[in-house]
Amino acid sequence: MPSYAYFQQQFVPLAEAKLGIMTNALHYGTAVFEGIRGNWNPEKKQMYIFRLREHYQRLRDGCRVIKIELPHSLDELCQITASLVAMCRFEEDVYIRPLAYKSSQSLGVRLHNLESDFLVLVIPWGPYLDVDKAASCGVSSWRRPDYNVIPPSAKLTGLYINNAFAKTEAIEKGFDEAIMLTPDGHVSEGSGENVFLVAGGKLVTPARDNHILLGITRDTVMKLAKDELGLETVERPVTLDELFTAEECFLTGTAAHITPVGEIDHRPVGKGEVGAITRKLQELYFEIIRGDNPKYIDWCTPVYKK
Ligand SMILES: Cc1ncc(COP(=O)(O)O)c(C=O)c1O
């Protein structure tokens, strides 16, 4: 099945979308990206894009941070993306990658006096981490950058070298994923996920000023926990020993969905298995993202015309 991209204001086959080697963003990480999922529902023969608008709101905020003017409104961005996914006609889960980037063929470290552009591509992409088994995580020696180093609340491509260091360190040490700390040693997030724990019958997750990306899956989980399970989420600084002694722990992210954590730095979390609250949240979440729960259907954008 051929893939397409939206590139330089046109829909083109993915293989034809090529950038020059002088592109500023390639050299200095001067771009903002998003990761969005299209979830295939085989019974309904429909692809549902999950919380599309919220992803573009976050992209727009990131663009403000690095002085990129998007050439499209939020409505247009959503429309372009839905049309692109429809054009690809995949019948499996897909990952959608929008990128707003400093496109000038110009070297020089700066944000000003550079042109920018916007592209989107779609690829088939199954699970990122195994959501059926409890993952093993290692606490990373790489900490999140402070807000006056690189703001970790924006998905800036240059920022992600920090996440790449952490992920590779974790894999090379035999873990599935890294858990990174804030500059002052509190729990922050995974290399591509937010972290939740269950403690004292409540959900706890690092707060917005704990150097995290404000995840859309994080927001989804907090809403579902409250409205469907009657569980409040406390957003606050979390210490490492709290993580080690949690009843349950899980990671959330567009790529990773809701991934249970069974051990951290070789210490079992709870019984080292998928926890009961994690399991309930996973069940709800998977039903919702595939467009099978009418209450939350507004979060899903169907793309195939019937
Ligand atoms: C560093 C980081 N934290 C958290 C997340 C989770 O965010 P979301 O749920 O919006 O995908 C991601 C993924 O985008 C990420 O890259």
mmCIF file of C-alpha atoms and ligand atoms in Angstrom, residues 35 55 58 144 155 160 163 189-194 213-218 252-255, ligand 1:
data_model
loop_
_atom_site.group_PDB
_atom_site.id
_atom_site.type_symbol
_atom_site.label_atom_id
_atom_site.label_comp_id
_atom_site.label_asym_id
_atom_site.label_seq_id
_atom_site.Cartn_x
_atom_site.Cartn_y
_atom_site.Cartn_z
ATOM 1 C CA GLY A 35 2.744 11.982 17.105
ATOM 2 C CA HIS A 55 -2.450 17.367 18.997
ATOM 3 C CA ARG A 58 0.019 21.414 21.155
ATOM 4 C CA ARG A 144 15.223 16.250 31.756
ATOM 5 C CA LYS A 155 7.892 18.645 21.215
ATOM 6 C CA TYR A 160 14.626 14.703 21.725
ATOM 7 C CA ASN A 163 15.099 11.288 25.176
ATOM 8 C CA GLU A 189 8.620 10.913 32.527
ATOM 9 C CA GLY A 190 9.586 8.105 30.166
ATOM 10 C CA SER A 191 11.504 8.721 26.939
ATOM 11 C CA GLY A 192 8.186 8.994 25.108
ATOM 12 C CA GLU A 193 5.558 8.547 27.817
ATOM 13 C CA ASN A 194 4.146 10.072 30.964
ATOM 14 C CA LEU A 213 5.351 16.931 28.119
ATOM 15 C CA LEU A 214 1.675 17.451 28.886
ATOM 16 C CA GLY A 215 0.555 14.217 27.293
ATOM 17 C CA ILE A 216 -2.797 13.892 25.580
ATOM 18 C CA THR A 217 -2.984 10.258 26.725
ATOM 19 C CA ARG A 218 -2.178 11.529 30.245
ATOM 20 C CA THR A 252 0.962 6.627 28.862
ATOM 21 C CA GLY A 253 1.603 7.957 25.371
ATOM 22 C CA THR A 254 0.205 8.027 21.865
ATOM 23 C CA ALA A 255 2.790 5.463 20.735
HETATM 24 C C1 LIG B 1 8.599 12.888 26.243
HETATM 25 C C2 LIG B 1 7.169 12.497 26.078
HETATM 26 N N1 LIG B 1 6.375 12.456 27.154
HETATM 27 C C3 LIG B 1 5.091 12.098 27.070
HETATM 28 C C4 LIG B 1 4.519 11.745 25.868
HETATM 29 C C5 LIG B 1 3.087 11.358 25.805
HETATM 30 O O1 LIG B 1 2.320 12.329 25.144
HETATM 31 P P1 LIG B 1 1.023 11.937 24.357
HETATM 32 O O2 LIG B 1 0.168 11.163 25.299
HETATM 33 O O3 LIG B 1 0.409 13.237 23.973
HETATM 34 O O4 LIG B 1 1.446 11.143 23.190
HETATM 35 C C6 LIG B 1 5.312 11.762 24.708
HETATM 36 C C7 LIG B 1 4.738 11.422 23.397
HETATM 37 O O5 LIG B 1 4.394 12.258 22.618
HETATM 38 C C8 LIG B 1 6.654 12.177 24.811
HETATM 39 O O6 LIG B 1 7.436 12.221 23.721
#
